[in-house]
Coordinates of C-alpha atoms in Angstrom, one line a residue:
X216 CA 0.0 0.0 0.0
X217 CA 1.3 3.7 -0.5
X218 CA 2.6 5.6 2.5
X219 CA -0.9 7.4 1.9
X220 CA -3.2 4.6 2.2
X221 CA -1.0 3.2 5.8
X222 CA -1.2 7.0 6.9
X223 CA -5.2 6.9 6.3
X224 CA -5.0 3.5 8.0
X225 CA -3.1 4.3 11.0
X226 CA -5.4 7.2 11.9
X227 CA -8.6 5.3 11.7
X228 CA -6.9 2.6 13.8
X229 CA -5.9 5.2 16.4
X230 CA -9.6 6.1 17.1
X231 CA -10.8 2.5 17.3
X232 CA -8.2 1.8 19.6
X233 CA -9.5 4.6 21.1
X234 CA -12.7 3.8 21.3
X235 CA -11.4 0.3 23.4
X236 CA -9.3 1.5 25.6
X237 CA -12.0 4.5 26.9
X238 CA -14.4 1.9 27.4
X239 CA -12.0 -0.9 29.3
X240 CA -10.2 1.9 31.4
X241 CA -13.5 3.0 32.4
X242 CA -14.6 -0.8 33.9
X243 CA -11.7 -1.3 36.4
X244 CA -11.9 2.4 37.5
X245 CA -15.4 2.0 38.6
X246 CA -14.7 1.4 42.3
X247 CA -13.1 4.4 42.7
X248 CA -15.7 6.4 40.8
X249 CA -18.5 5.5 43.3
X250 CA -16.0 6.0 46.3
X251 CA -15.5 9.4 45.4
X252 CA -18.7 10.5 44.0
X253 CA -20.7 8.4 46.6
X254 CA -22.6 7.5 43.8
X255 CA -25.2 3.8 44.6
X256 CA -24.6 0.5 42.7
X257 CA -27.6 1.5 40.5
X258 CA -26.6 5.0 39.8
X259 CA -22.8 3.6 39.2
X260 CA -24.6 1.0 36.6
X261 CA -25.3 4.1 34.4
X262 CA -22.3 5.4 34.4
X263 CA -21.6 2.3 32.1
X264 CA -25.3 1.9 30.7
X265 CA -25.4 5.5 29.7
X266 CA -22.4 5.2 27.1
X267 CA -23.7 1.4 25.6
X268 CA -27.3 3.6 25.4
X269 CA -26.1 6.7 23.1
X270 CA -23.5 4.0 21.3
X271 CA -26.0 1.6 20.8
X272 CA -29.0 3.7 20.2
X273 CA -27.6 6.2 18.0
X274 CA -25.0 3.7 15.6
X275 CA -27.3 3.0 12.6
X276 CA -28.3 6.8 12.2
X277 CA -24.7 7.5 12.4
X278 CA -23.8 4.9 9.6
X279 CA -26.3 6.9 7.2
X280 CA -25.2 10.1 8.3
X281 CA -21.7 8.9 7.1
X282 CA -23.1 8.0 3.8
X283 CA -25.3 11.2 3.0
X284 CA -23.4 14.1 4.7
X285 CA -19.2 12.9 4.0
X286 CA -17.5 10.3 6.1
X287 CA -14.4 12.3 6.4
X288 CA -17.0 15.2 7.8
X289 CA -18.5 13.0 9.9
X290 CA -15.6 11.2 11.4
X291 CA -13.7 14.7 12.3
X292 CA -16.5 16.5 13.6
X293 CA -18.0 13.7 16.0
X294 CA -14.0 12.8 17.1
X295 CA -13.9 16.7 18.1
X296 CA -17.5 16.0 20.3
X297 CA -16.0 12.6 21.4
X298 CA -12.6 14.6 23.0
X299 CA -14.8 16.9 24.5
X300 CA -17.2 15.4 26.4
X301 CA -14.7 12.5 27.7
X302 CA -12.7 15.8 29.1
X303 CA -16.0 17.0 30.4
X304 CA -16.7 13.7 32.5
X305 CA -13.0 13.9 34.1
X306 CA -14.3 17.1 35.7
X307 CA -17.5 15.8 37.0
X308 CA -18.6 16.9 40.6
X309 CA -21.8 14.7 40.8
X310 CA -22.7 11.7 39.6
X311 CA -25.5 12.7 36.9
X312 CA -22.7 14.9 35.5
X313 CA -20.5 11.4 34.8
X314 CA -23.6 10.0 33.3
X315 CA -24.8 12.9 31.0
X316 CA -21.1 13.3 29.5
X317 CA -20.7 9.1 29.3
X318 CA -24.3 9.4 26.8
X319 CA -23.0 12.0 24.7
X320 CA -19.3 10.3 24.5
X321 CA -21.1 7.3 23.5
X322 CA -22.9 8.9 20.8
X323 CA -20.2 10.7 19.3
X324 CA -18.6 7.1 19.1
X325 CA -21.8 5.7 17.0
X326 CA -21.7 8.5 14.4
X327 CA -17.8 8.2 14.7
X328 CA -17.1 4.5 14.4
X329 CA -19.4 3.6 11.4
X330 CA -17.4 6.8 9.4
X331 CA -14.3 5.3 10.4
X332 CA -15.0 1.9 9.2
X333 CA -16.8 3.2 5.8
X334 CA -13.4 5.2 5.1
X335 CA -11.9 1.7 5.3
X336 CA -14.1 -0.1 3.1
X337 CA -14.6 2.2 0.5
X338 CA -11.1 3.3 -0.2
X339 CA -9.3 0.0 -0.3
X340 CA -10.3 -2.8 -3.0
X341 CA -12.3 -5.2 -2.2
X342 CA -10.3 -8.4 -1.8
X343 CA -7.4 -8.9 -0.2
X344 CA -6.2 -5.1 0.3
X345 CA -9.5 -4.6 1.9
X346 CA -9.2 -7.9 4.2
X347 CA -5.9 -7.1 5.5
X348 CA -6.9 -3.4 6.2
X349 CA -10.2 -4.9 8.1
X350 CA -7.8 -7.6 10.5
X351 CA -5.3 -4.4 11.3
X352 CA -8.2 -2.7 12.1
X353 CA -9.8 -4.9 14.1
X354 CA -6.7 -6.1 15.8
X355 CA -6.1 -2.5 16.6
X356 CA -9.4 -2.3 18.6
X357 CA -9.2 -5.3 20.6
X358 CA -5.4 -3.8 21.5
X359 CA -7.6 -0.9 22.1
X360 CA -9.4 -2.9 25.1
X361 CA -6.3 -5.1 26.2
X362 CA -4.3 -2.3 27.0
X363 CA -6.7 0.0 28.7
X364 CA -7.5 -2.9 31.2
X365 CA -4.1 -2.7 32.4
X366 CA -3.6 1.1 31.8
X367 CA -6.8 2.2 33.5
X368 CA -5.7 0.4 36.7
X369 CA -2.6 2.0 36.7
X370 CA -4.8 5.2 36.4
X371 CA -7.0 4.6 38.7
X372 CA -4.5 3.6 41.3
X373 CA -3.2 7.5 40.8
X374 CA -6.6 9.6 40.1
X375 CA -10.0 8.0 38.2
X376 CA -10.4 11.5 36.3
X377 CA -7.2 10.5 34.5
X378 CA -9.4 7.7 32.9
X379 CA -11.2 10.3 31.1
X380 CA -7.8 13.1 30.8
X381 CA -5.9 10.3 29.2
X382 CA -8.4 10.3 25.8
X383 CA -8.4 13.5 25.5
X384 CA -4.4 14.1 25.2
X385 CA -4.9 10.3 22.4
X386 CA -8.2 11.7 20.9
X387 CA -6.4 15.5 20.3
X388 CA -3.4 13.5 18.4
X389 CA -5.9 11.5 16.1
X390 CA -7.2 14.4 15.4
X391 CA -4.4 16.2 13.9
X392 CA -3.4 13.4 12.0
X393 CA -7.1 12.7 10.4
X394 CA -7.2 16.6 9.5
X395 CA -3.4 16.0 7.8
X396 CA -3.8 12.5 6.1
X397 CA -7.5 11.8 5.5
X398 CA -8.0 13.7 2.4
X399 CA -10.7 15.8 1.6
X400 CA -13.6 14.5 -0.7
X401 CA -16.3 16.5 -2.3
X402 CA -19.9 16.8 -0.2
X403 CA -21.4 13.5 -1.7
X404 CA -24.3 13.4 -3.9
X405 CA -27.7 13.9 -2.4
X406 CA -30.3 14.1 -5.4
X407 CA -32.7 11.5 -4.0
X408 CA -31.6 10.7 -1.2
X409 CA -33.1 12.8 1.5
X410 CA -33.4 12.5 5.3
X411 CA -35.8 10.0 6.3
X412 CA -37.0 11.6 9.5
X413 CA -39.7 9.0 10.5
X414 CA -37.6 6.1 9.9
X415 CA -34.3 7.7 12.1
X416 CA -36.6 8.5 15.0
X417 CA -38.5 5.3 15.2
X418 CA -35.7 3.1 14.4
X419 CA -33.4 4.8 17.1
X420 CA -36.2 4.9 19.0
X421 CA -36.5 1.5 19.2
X422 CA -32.9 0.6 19.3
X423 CA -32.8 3.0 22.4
X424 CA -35.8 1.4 24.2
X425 CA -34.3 -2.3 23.5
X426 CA -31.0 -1.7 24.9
X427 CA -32.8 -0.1 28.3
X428 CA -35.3 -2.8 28.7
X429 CA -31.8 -5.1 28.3
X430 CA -29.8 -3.0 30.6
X431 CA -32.4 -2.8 33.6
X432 CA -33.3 -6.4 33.3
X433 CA -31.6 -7.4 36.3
X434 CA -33.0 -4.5 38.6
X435 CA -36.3 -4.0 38.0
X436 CA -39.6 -6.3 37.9
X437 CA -40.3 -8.9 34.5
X438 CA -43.4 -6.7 34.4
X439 CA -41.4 -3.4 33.2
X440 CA -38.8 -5.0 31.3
X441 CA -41.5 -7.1 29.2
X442 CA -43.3 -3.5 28.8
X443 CA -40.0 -1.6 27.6
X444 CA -39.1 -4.5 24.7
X445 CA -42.9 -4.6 23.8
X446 CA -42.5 -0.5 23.3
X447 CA -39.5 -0.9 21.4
X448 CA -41.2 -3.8 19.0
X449 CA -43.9 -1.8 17.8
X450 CA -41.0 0.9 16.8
X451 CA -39.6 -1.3 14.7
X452 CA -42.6 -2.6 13.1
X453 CA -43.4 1.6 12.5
X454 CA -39.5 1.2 11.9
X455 CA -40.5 -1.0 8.7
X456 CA -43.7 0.3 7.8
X457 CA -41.6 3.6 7.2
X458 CA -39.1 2.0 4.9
X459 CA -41.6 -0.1 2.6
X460 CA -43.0 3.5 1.9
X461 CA -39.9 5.6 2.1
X462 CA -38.3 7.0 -1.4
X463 CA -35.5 7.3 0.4
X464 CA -35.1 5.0 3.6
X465 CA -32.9 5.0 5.9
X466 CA -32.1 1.3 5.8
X467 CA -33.3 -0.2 2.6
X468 CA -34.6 -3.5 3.4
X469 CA -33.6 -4.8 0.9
X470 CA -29.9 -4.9 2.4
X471 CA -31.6 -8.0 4.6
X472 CA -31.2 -10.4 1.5
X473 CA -27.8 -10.3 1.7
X474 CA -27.3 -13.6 3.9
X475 CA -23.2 -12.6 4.6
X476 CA -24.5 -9.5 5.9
X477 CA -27.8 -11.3 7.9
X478 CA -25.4 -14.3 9.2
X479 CA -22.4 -12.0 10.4
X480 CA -25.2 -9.7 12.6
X481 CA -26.3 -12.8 13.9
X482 CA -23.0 -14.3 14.8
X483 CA -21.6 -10.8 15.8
X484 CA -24.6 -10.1 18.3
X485 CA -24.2 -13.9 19.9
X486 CA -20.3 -13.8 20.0
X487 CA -20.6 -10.4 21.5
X488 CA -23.0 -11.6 24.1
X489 CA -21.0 -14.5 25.0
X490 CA -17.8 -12.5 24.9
X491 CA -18.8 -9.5 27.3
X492 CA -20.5 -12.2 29.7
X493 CA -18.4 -14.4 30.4
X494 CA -15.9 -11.3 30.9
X495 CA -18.0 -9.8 33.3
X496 CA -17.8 -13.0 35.5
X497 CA -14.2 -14.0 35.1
X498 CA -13.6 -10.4 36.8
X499 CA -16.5 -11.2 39.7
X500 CA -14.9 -14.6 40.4
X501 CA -11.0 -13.1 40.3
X502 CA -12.4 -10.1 42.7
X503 CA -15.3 -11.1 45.0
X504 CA -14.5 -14.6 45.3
X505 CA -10.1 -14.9 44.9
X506 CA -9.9 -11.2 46.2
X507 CA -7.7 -10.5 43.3
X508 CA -6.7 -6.8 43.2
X509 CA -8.1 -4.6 40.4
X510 CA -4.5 -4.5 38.6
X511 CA -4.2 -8.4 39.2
X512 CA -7.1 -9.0 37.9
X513 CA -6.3 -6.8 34.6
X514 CA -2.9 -8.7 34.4
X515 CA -4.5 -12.4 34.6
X516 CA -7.4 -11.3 31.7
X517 CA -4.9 -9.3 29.2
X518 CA -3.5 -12.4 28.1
X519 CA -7.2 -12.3 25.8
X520 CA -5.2 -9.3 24.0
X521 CA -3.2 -11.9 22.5
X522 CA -5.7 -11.1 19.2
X523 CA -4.2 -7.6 18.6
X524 CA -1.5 -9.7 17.7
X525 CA -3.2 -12.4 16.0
X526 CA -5.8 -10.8 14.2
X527 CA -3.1 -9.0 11.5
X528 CA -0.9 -11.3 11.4
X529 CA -2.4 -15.0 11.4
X530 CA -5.8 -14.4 10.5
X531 CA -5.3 -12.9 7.2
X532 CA -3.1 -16.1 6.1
X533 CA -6.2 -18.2 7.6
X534 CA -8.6 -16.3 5.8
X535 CA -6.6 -16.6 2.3
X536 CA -6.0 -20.2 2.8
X537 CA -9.6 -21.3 4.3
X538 CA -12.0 -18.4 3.1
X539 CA -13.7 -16.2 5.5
X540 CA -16.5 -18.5 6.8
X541 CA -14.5 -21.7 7.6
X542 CA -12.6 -19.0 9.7
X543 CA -15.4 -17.5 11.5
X544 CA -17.0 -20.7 11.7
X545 CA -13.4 -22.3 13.8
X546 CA -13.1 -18.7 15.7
X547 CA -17.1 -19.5 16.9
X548 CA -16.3 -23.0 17.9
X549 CA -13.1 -22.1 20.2
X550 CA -15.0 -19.4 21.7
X551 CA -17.6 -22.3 23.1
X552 CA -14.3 -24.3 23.8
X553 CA -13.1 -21.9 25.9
X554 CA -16.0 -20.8 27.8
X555 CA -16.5 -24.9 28.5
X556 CA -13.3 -25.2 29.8
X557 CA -14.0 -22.4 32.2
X558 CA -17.5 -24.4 33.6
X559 CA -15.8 -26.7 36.5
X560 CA -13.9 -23.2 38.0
X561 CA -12.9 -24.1 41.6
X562 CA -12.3 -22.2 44.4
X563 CA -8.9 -22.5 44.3
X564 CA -7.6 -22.7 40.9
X565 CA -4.3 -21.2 39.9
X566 CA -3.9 -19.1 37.0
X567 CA -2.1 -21.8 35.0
X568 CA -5.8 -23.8 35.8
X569 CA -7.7 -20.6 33.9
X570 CA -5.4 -19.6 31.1
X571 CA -6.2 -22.3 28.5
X572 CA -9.4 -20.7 28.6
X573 CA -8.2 -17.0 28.3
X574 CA -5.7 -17.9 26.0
X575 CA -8.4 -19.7 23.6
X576 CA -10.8 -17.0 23.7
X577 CA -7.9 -14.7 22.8
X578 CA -7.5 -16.8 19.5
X579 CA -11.2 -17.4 19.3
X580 CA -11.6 -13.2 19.0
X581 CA -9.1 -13.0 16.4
X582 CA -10.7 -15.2 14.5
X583 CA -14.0 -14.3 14.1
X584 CA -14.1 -10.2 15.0
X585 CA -12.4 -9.4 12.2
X586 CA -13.7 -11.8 9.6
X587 CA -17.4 -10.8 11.0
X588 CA -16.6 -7.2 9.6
X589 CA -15.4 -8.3 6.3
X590 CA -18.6 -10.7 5.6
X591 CA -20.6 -7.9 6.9
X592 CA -19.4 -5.6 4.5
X593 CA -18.3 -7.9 1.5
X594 CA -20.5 -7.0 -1.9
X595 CA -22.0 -4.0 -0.2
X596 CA -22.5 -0.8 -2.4
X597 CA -19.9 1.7 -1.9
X598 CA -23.1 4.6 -0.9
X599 CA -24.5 2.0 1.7
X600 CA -21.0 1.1 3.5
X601 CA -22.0 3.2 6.2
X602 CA -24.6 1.9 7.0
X603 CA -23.9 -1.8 6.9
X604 CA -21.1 -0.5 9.4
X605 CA -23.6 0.7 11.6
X606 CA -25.7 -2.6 11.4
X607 CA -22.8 -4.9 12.6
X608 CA -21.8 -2.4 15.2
X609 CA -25.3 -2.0 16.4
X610 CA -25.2 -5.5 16.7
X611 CA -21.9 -5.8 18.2
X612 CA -23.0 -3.2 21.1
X613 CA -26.8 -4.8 22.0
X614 CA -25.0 -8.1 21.9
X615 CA -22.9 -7.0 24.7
X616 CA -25.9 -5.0 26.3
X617 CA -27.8 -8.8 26.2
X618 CA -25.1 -10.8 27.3
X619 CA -24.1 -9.1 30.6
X620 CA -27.6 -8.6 31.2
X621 CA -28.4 -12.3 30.9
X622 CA -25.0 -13.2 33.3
X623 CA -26.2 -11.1 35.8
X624 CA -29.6 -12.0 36.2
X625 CA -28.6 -15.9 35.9
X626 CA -26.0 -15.4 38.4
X627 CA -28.3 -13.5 41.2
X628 CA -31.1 -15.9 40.4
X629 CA -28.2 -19.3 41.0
X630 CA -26.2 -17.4 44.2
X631 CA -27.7 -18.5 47.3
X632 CA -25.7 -16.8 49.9
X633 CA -22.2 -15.1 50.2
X634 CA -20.6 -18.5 50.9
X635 CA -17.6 -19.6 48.4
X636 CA -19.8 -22.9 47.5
X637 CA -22.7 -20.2 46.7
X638 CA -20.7 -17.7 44.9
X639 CA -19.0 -20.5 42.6
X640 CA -22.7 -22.0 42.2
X641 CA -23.7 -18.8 40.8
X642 CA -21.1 -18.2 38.6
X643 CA -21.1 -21.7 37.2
X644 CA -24.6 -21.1 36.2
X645 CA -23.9 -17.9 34.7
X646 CA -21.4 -18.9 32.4
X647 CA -23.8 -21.5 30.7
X648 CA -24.7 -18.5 29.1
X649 CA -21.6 -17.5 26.9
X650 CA -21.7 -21.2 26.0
X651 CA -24.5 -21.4 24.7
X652 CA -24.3 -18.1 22.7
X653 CA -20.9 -19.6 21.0
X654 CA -22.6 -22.5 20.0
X655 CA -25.7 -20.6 18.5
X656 CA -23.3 -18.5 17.4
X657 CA -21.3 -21.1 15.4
X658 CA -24.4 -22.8 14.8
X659 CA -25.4 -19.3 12.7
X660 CA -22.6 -18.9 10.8
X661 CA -22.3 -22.5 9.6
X662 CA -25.1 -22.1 7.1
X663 CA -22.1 -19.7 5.4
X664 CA -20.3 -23.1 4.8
X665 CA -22.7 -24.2 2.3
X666 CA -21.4 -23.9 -1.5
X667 CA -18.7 -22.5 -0.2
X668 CA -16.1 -24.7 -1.4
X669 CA -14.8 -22.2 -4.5
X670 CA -12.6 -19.6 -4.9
X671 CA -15.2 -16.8 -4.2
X672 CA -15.1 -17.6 -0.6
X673 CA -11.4 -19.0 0.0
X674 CA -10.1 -15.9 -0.7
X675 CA -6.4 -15.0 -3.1
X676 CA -5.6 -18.5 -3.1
X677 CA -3.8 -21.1 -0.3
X678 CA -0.4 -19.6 -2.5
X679 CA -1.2 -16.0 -1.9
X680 CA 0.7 -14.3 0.7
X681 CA -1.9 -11.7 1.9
X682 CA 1.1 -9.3 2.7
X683 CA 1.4 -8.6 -0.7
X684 CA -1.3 -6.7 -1.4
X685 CA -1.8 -4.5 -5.0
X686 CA -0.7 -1.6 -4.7
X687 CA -4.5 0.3 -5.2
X688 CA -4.2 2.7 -3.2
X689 CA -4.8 5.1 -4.8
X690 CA -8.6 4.8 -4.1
X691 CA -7.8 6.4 -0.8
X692 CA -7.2 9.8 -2.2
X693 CA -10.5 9.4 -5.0
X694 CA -13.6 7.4 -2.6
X695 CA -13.6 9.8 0.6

């Protein structure tokens, strides 16, 4: 690739790393948070609820925006909104403060992530360049979340505002590079494609309502959560009625025949949920139960960051050799293998007892994060990238929403007691959950596998060294 198209990459990387390491420095520095803003378990559950809200509510309207209004435009201007508000929350004095900035930091990230990725997919070729430019990417973001595990401990440890200082200074560098090395593109063409109002309001709506109802599941009565997921249904079905009759929809539907796109939503939501879940316990059963520090406990899990090295390195010479779905397929599979491996936890395992599982999920999300973007992308038109970003985000974010939902309200329901035999009964029963997403999940993506055998899917060839990419590039400088 020219030193243009790396430049281009490397910026959009930097924000999706980003994007990872805001949200994992934010989980270990959430003890602190409520210790110096004497902020309750439920109020401290929005400090995290409030940013998966505006990210998940808000990321398919900011796919489309990318499409219609410039995804360079789009991608600066929300980055600039992102640095503020994440400043803004390091100030915070009261706990609706924290909240209020998290929300709009969360949807600056929607409008900002779907550009990013759009920028990607519509200025390298489709193929091989484009693969290897999706698996750095992707790599990048998982780095993103690695790292800021360990880093927001070490943060914390000082000051908790520095969790939200520390993007800023990263977020203020991006941005200088994105104004210098994405180039400038013309305001796209519009003739025909208008704002469709109805359909953004009832399908964010929705989207919003869904991902409440998810959130709150654990704390409040069936009653209310069955009432909020029945609100957001009917949005969507006013969601579709809108399209059908649109001229110019905000989704066309007809984007849900394309089964690559369909199965990698699917997968991407259950692999999410699994992922996030069974996360969430590993760090209640290293804290509450083994006592494990905050920055232990970010040093046992960041062996899982082994797929920022992975994901650009091995993955792309999987995906040549095997195709994409045989890939995603595997990746699915070890995810289930590791989260069954986890199942018997003891009360007294050592670390060497829990890092074939850690390790294994590590490869697992190497495997299939990245090559869930490509299929969710692959044979898209170039003026609906954005949005098919947004889609597989969307999905990505109220996958995780559902999955630690579904932990936590397994585990209270299974924990009888604050015994060690209770605790571990609970968190056995939780992580049935994450299993049984992975193997939906796989389950899913194995209809991909059909007719599959060719040269369409298998990529370059088993003889094609995917670091020799055609040098294209210079699409970078003429699609954004």
């Amino acid at each position: 690739m020219s030193g243009r198209a790396w430049g281009v990459l490397f910026v959009l990387c930097g924000a999706i790393f980003l994007e990872g390491i805001d949200v994992a420095m934010l989980n270990v520095a959430l003890p602190s948070i409520r210790e110096d803003l004497d902020m309750s378990t439920g109020m401290l559950q929005w400090v995290m609820s409030a940013y998966v809200l505006g990210y998940g509510g808000f990321m398919l309207l900011g796919g489309r925006a990318a499409d219609l209004f410039g995804r360079r435009r789009m991608f600066v201007f929300w980055l600039v909104v992102f640095l503020l508000f994440s400043g803004l929350g390091g100030f915070a004095t009261e706990g609706w403060m924290l909240i209020v900035a998290r929300f709009v930091t969360g949807v600056a990230a929607a409008f900002m992530t779907p550009a990013g990725l759009s920028i990607i997919t519509t200025s390298f070729d489709e193929g091989p360049q484009r693969n290897k430019a999706l698996l750095v990417y992707s790599g990048t973001a998982a780095g993103g979340f690695s790292i800021g595990l360990v880093v927001g401990g070490l943060l914390a440890a000082v000051d908790w505002r520095w969790v939200f200082f520390a993007p800023v200074v990263l977020s203020l560098l991006i941005l200088i590079a994105a104004i210098a090395l994405i180039p400038g593109s013309p305001r796209p063409d519009r003739a025909g494609r208008g704002i469709d109002l109805a359909g953004s309001i009832s399908v964010t709506g929705g989207i919003l309502l869904l991902v409440f109802g998810v959130e709150r599941a654990a704390h409040v009565s069936v009653a209310s959560t069955v009432g909020t997921v029945a609100a957001s249904l009917v949005l969507f079905l006013v969601f579709v009625a809108v399209e059908r009759r649109s001229p110019s929809p905000l989704v066309r539907l007809g984007l849900f025949r394309n089964g690559s796109l369909v199965r990698a939503n699917l997968a991407g939501l259950l692999f999410a949920a699994g992922f996030f879940g069974f996360q969430f316990i590993a760090v209640l059963y290293l804290q509450e139960l083994r006592g494990w520090s905050t920055l232990q406990t970010s040093f046992a899990l960041i062996v899982i960051g082994v797929d920022a090295v992975l994901s650009p390195t091995l993955t792309p010479r999987l995906v040549a050799r095997f195709g994409n779905a045989r890939v995603i397929f595997g990746g699915l599979l070890l995810a289930a293998l590791s989260y069954a491996l986890f199942l018997p936890v003891g009360a007294d395992w050592t670390y060497l007892a829990m890092f074939p599982s850690l390790i294994i999920l590590g490869l697992a999300f190497s495997l299939a994060y990245g090559p869930l973007t490509i299929a969710a992308t692959d044979g898209i038109a170039e003026e609906e990238q954005g949005v098919a970003g947004g889609l597989l985000y969307t999905s990505f974010q109220f996958g995780a929403a559902l999955g630690l939902s579904a932990v936590a309200a397994v585990n209270i329901a299974a924990t009888d007691g604050t015994s060690p035999t209770a605790l571990l009964d609970g968190y056995r029963a939780a992580l049935v959950v994450p299993l049984v997403a992975a193997l939906v999940a796989a389950l899913v993506s194995a209809f991909g596998l059909r007719g599959r055998a060719g040269a369409a899917d298998a990529g370059p060839g088993p003889g094609t060294d995917p670091a020799d990419i055609p040098r294209t590039a210079e699409r970078v400088d003429a699609s954004m």
